[in-house]
PDB file of C-alpha atoms in Angstrom:
ATOM      1  CA  MET L 173       8.689  22.482  11.249  1.00 48.00           C
ATOM      2  CA  ALA L 174       7.136  21.020  14.374  1.00 51.00           C
ATOM      3  CA  SER L 175       3.696  21.893  12.994  1.00 51.00           C
ATOM      4  CA  HIS L 176       4.266  19.424  10.123  1.00 50.00           C
ATOM      5  CA  ALA L 177       5.574  16.608  12.356  1.00 52.00           C
ATOM      6  CA  GLY L 178       2.334  14.636  12.314  1.00 56.00           C
ATOM      7  CA  ARG L 179       1.767  14.940   8.566  1.00 57.00           C
ATOM      8  CA  ALA L 180       3.079  12.626   5.919  1.00 60.00           C
ATOM      9  CA  TYR L 181       3.654  13.676   2.334  1.00 57.00           C
ATOM     10  CA  PRO L 182       3.878  11.368  -0.694  1.00 63.00           C
ATOM     11  CA  ALA L 183       7.240  10.820  -2.241  1.00 63.00           C
ATOM     12  CA  GLY L 184       8.214  13.711  -4.475  1.00 59.00           C
ATOM     13  CA  ASP L 185       5.910  16.077  -2.568  1.00 63.00           C
ATOM     14  CA  GLU L 186       6.824  18.422   0.224  1.00 63.00           C
ATOM     15  CA  SER L 187       5.200  20.729   2.734  1.00 63.00           C
ATOM     16  CA  GLU L 188       4.967  24.439   2.127  1.00 62.00           C
ATOM     17  CA  GLY L 189       7.509  24.969   4.903  1.00 61.00           C
ATOM     18  CA  SER L 190      10.154  22.738   3.374  1.00 59.00           C
ATOM     19  CA  SER L 191      12.889  23.805   0.996  1.00 55.00           C
ATOM     20  CA  ASP L 192      15.242  22.071  -1.354  1.00 52.00           C
ATOM     21  CA  GLU L 193      18.230  23.319   0.632  1.00 47.00           C
ATOM     22  CA  TRP L 194      19.894  20.991   3.081  1.00 41.00           C
ATOM     23  CA  ASP L 195      21.450  22.535   6.158  1.00 41.00           C
ATOM     24  CA  LEU L 196      24.526  20.401   6.777  1.00 39.00           C
ATOM     25  CA  GLY L 197      25.902  22.526   9.579  1.00 41.00           C
ATOM     26  CA  HIS L 198      27.492  25.137   7.340  1.00 40.00           C
ATOM     27  CA  PRO L 199      26.616  28.732   8.064  1.00 43.00           C
ATOM     28  CA  ARG L 200      24.077  30.119   5.671  1.00 43.00           C
ATOM     29  CA  THR L 201      25.053  33.163   3.737  1.00 44.00           C
ATOM     30  CA  SER L 202      22.517  35.615   2.613  1.00 43.00           C
ATOM     31  CA  PRO L 203      22.406  36.451  -1.083  1.00 44.00           C
ATOM     32  CA  SER L 204      24.447  39.349  -2.210  1.00 43.00           C
ATOM     33  CA  ARG L 205      22.362  42.450  -2.777  1.00 43.00           C
ATOM     34  CA  THR L 206      24.442  43.244  -5.833  1.00 44.00           C
ATOM     35  CA  SER L 207      23.948  39.840  -7.435  1.00 42.00           C
ATOM     36  CA  PRO L 208      21.008  39.931  -9.856  1.00 47.00           C
ATOM     37  CA  SER L 209      20.767  36.113  -9.944  1.00 46.00           C
ATOM     38  CA  HIS L 210      19.141  36.154  -6.526  1.00 48.00           C
ATOM     39  CA  TYR L 211      16.266  38.359  -7.649  1.00 48.00           C
ATOM     40  CA  LYS L 212      13.257  37.338  -9.691  1.00 49.00           C
ATOM     41  CA  THR L 213      13.654  38.606 -13.234  1.00 52.00           C
ATOM     42  CA  SER L 214       9.942  39.364 -13.660  1.00 56.00           C
ATOM     43  CA  GLU L 215       6.449  38.815 -12.430  1.00 59.00           C
ATOM     44  CA  VAL L 216       6.247  35.966 -14.975  1.00 53.00           C
ATOM     45  CA  ASP L 217       8.825  33.999 -12.936  1.00 65.00           C
ATOM     46  CA  GLU L 218       6.730  34.460  -9.829  1.00 74.00           C
ATOM     47  CA  ASP L 219       3.558  33.343 -11.640  1.00 72.00           C
ATOM     48  CA  VAL L 220       5.363  30.216 -12.899  1.00 73.00           C
ATOM     49  CA  GLU L 221       6.531  29.412  -9.364  1.00 83.00           C
ATOM     50  CA  ASN L 222       2.984  29.841  -8.058  1.00 87.00           C
ATOM     51  CA  ASP L 223       1.624  27.626 -10.824  1.00 88.00           C
ATOM     52  CA  VAL L 224       4.179  24.895 -10.040  1.00 90.00           C
ATOM     53  CA  SER L 225       3.183  25.048  -6.365  1.00 92.00           C
ATOM     54  CA  ARG L 226      -0.464  24.795  -7.351  1.00 94.00           C
ATOM     55  CA  LEU L 227       0.373  21.835  -9.638  1.00 94.00           C
ATOM     56  CA  LYS L 228       2.138  19.998  -6.799  1.00 94.00           C
ATOM     57  CA  GLN L 229      -0.869  20.592  -4.555  1.00 95.00           C
ATOM     58  CA  ALA L 230      -3.351  19.529  -7.212  1.00 96.00           C
ATOM     59  CA  ILE L 231      -1.528  16.284  -7.884  1.00 96.00           C
ATOM     60  CA  SER L 232      -1.286  15.448  -4.192  1.00 94.00           C
ATOM     61  CA  THR L 233      -5.027  16.094  -3.720  1.00 96.00           C
ATOM     62  CA  SER L 234      -6.046  14.359  -6.989  1.00 96.00           C
ATOM     63  CA  ASP L 235      -7.524  17.621  -8.392  1.00 97.00           C
ATOM     64  CA  ILE L 236      -7.559  16.709 -12.065  1.00 97.00           C
ATOM     65  CA  GLN L 237      -9.477  19.829 -13.073  1.00 97.00           C
ATOM     66  CA  THR L 238      -6.819  22.180 -11.625  1.00 96.00           C
ATOM     67  CA  VAL L 239      -4.036  20.173 -13.332  1.00 96.00           C
ATOM     68  CA  GLU L 240      -5.849  20.481 -16.650  1.00 95.00           C
ATOM     69  CA  GLN L 241      -6.280  24.247 -16.145  1.00 93.00           C
ATOM     70  CA  LEU L 242      -2.598  24.701 -15.308  1.00 93.00           C
ATOM     71  CA  LEU L 243      -1.460  22.705 -18.334  1.00 91.00           C
ATOM     72  CA  ASP L 244      -3.928  24.565 -20.585  1.00 90.00           C
ATOM     73  CA  LYS L 245      -3.112  27.991 -19.180  1.00 80.00           C
ATOM     74  CA  GLY L 246      -0.696  28.980 -21.944  1.00 64.00           C
ATOM     75  CA  LYS L 247      -3.203  28.187 -24.724  1.00 64.00           C
ATOM     76  CA  CYS L 248      -5.421  31.160 -23.832  1.00 61.00           C
ATOM     77  CA  SER L 249      -2.898  33.961 -24.193  1.00 60.00           C
ATOM     78  CA  PRO L 250       0.642  34.172 -25.537  1.00 60.00           C
ATOM     79  CA  HIS L 251       1.572  36.235 -22.460  1.00 61.00           C
ATOM     80  CA  ASP L 252       0.246  33.632 -20.047  1.00 64.00           C
ATOM     81  CA  GLN L 253       2.566  30.627 -19.705  1.00 71.00           C
ATOM     82  CA  GLY L 254       1.154  27.226 -18.892  1.00 78.00           C
ATOM     83  CA  VAL L 255       2.973  24.712 -16.752  1.00 89.00           C
ATOM     84  CA  ASP L 256       5.109  22.267 -18.747  1.00 91.00           C
ATOM     85  CA  VAL L 257       3.983  18.652 -18.300  1.00 93.00           C
ATOM     86  CA  GLU L 258       7.661  17.736 -17.678  1.00 94.00           C
ATOM     87  CA  THR L 259       8.326  20.494 -15.113  1.00 93.00           C
ATOM     88  CA  ARG L 260      10.299  19.369 -12.105  1.00 94.00           C
ATOM     89  CA  LEU L 261       8.592  19.291  -8.736  1.00 91.00           C
ATOM     90  CA  GLY L 262      10.009  18.375  -5.294  1.00 84.00           C
ATOM     91  CA  PHE L 263      13.062  16.181  -5.432  1.00 87.00           C
ATOM     92  CA  LYS L 264      13.163  16.918  -9.183  1.00 91.00           C
ATOM     93  CA  TRP L 265      10.377  14.441  -9.895  1.00 95.00           C
ATOM     94  CA  THR L 266       7.994  15.066 -12.769  1.00 96.00           C
ATOM     95  CA  PRO L 267       4.236  15.408 -12.241  1.00 97.00           C
ATOM     96  CA  LEU L 268       3.759  11.911 -13.717  1.00 98.00           C
ATOM     97  CA  MET L 269       6.213  10.395 -11.288  1.00 97.00           C
ATOM     98  CA  CYS L 270       4.309  11.982  -8.403  1.00 96.00           C
ATOM     99  CA  ALA L 271       0.924  10.839  -9.792  1.00 97.00           C
ATOM    100  CA  VAL L 272       1.946   7.219 -10.214  1.00 98.00           C
ATOM    101  CA  ASN L 273       3.603   7.209  -6.782  1.00 97.00           C
ATOM    102  CA  LEU L 274       0.120   8.038  -5.471  1.00 97.00           C
ATOM    103  CA  ALA L 275      -1.325   5.280  -7.773  1.00 97.00           C
ATOM    104  CA  ASN L 276      -3.600   7.868  -9.334  1.00 98.00           C
ATOM    105  CA  HIS L 277      -4.472   6.264 -12.666  1.00 98.00           C
ATOM    106  CA  ASP L 278      -6.671   9.073 -13.941  1.00 98.00           C
ATOM    107  CA  MET L 279      -4.057  11.745 -13.219  1.00 98.00           C
ATOM    108  CA  ALA L 280      -1.315   9.605 -14.766  1.00 98.00           C
ATOM    109  CA  LYS L 281      -3.421   9.060 -17.918  1.00 98.00           C
ATOM    110  CA  LEU L 282      -4.062  12.799 -18.211  1.00 98.00           C
ATOM    111  CA  LEU L 283      -0.350  13.597 -17.914  1.00 98.00           C
ATOM    112  CA  LEU L 284       0.621  10.879 -20.389  1.00 98.00           C
ATOM    113  CA  ASP L 285      -2.032  12.111 -22.837  1.00 97.00           C
ATOM    114  CA  ARG L 286      -0.483  15.577 -22.499  1.00 95.00           C
ATOM    115  CA  GLY L 287       2.973  14.313 -23.447  1.00 96.00           C
ATOM    116  CA  ALA L 288       4.612  13.234 -20.168  1.00 97.00           C
ATOM    117  CA  SER L 289       7.383  10.700 -20.623  1.00 97.00           C
ATOM    118  CA  ALA L 290       6.756   7.238 -19.202  1.00 97.00           C
ATOM    119  CA  ASN L 291      10.548   6.689 -19.303  1.00 96.00           C
ATOM    120  CA  PHE L 292      11.691   9.627 -17.162  1.00 95.00           C
ATOM    121  CA  SER L 293      14.201   8.717 -14.462  1.00 93.00           C
ATOM    122  CA  LYS L 294      15.808  10.659 -11.645  1.00 92.00           C
ATOM    123  CA  ASP L 295      19.079   9.125 -10.401  1.00 91.00           C
ATOM    124  CA  HIS L 296      18.139   5.866 -12.177  1.00 90.00           C
ATOM    125  CA  TYR L 297      14.795   5.742 -10.350  1.00 93.00           C
ATOM    126  CA  THR L 298      12.139   5.493 -13.033  1.00 96.00           C
ATOM    127  CA  VAL L 299       8.486   6.439 -13.273  1.00 97.00           C
ATOM    128  CA  LEU L 300       7.698   2.729 -13.364  1.00 97.00           C
ATOM    129  CA  MET L 301       9.591   2.144 -10.153  1.00 96.00           C
ATOM    130  CA  ALA L 302       7.721   5.021  -8.508  1.00 96.00           C
ATOM    131  CA  GLY L 303       4.471   3.374  -9.517  1.00 97.00           C
ATOM    132  CA  CYS L 304       5.517  -0.039  -8.199  1.00 96.00           C
ATOM    133  CA  THR L 305       6.419   1.425  -4.803  1.00 95.00           C
ATOM    134  CA  ALA L 306       3.210   3.391  -4.330  1.00 96.00           C
ATOM    135  CA  SER L 307       1.479   3.114  -0.971  1.00 93.00           C
ATOM    136  CA  SER L 308      -1.938   2.209  -2.233  1.00 95.00           C
ATOM    137  CA  SER L 309      -4.131  -0.765  -3.000  1.00 97.00           C
ATOM    138  CA  GLU L 310      -2.662  -3.485  -5.181  1.00 97.00           C
ATOM    139  CA  ASP L 311      -5.412  -2.914  -7.805  1.00 98.00           C
ATOM    140  CA  ALA L 312      -4.582   0.815  -8.048  1.00 97.00           C
ATOM    141  CA  ILE L 313      -0.891   0.097  -8.420  1.00 97.00           C
ATOM    142  CA  VAL L 314      -1.472  -2.543 -11.081  1.00 98.00           C
ATOM    143  CA  ARG L 315      -3.677  -0.140 -13.073  1.00 98.00           C
ATOM    144  CA  CYS L 316      -0.926   2.501 -13.033  1.00 98.00           C
ATOM    145  CA  VAL L 317       1.801   0.025 -13.928  1.00 98.00           C
ATOM    146  CA  GLU L 318      -0.271  -1.400 -16.803  1.00 98.00           C
ATOM    147  CA  LEU L 319      -0.884   2.138 -18.039  1.00 98.00           C
ATOM    148  CA  LEU L 320       2.826   2.931 -17.972  1.00 98.00           C
ATOM    149  CA  LEU L 321       3.707  -0.285 -19.769  1.00 98.00           C
ATOM    150  CA  SER L 322       1.063   0.428 -22.425  1.00 98.00           C
ATOM    151  CA  ARG L 323       2.819   3.761 -22.991  1.00 98.00           C
ATOM    152  CA  HIS L 324       6.169   2.030 -23.513  1.00 96.00           C
ATOM    153  CA  ALA L 325       7.748   2.455 -20.069  1.00 96.00           C
ATOM    154  CA  ASP L 326      10.947   0.371 -20.104  1.00 94.00           C
ATOM    155  CA  PRO L 327      10.604  -2.442 -17.559  1.00 94.00           C
ATOM    156  CA  ASN L 328      14.262  -3.297 -17.997  1.00 92.00           C
ATOM    157  CA  ALA L 329      15.628   0.070 -16.813  1.00 88.00           C
ATOM    158  CA  GLY L 330      17.711  -0.560 -13.739  1.00 76.00           C
ATOM    159  CA  ASP L 331      18.393   1.461 -10.652  1.00 61.00           C
ATOM    160  CA  ARG L 332      21.712   2.163  -9.093  1.00 57.00           C
TER     161      ARG L 332
END
């Protein structure tokens, strides 16, 4: 963890060393060896996990070509699943939410064109709110917000 101390990650993204589990001082128990729910059911599950990790990385580095490839992956073969445009990434954000939080207009447009919902919310925090709170230039934020509004993002949705 100390190796990641000097690095910042955009909201909704996480380092490879992080996990969704929170250690609140309770002893960790290892999964039961008899419980099948703790084992991957197939190599397909592992491939999907790898693709989701690649998607997160591609969004955070603005790699539009890789995002397109991952979304298109399932079109080539019925045995090869593509990544769903509404898949949940770190903190259960969608790819669109992560893209607008980076004020990446081109990535957001691609995801919206592929069917991403401009009205997704996580704990009453909307895609539009994520765009408005991006750490980027005002022009980049405005472009993303205008794009979301043009795709019928609800500006009246409230937070907690």
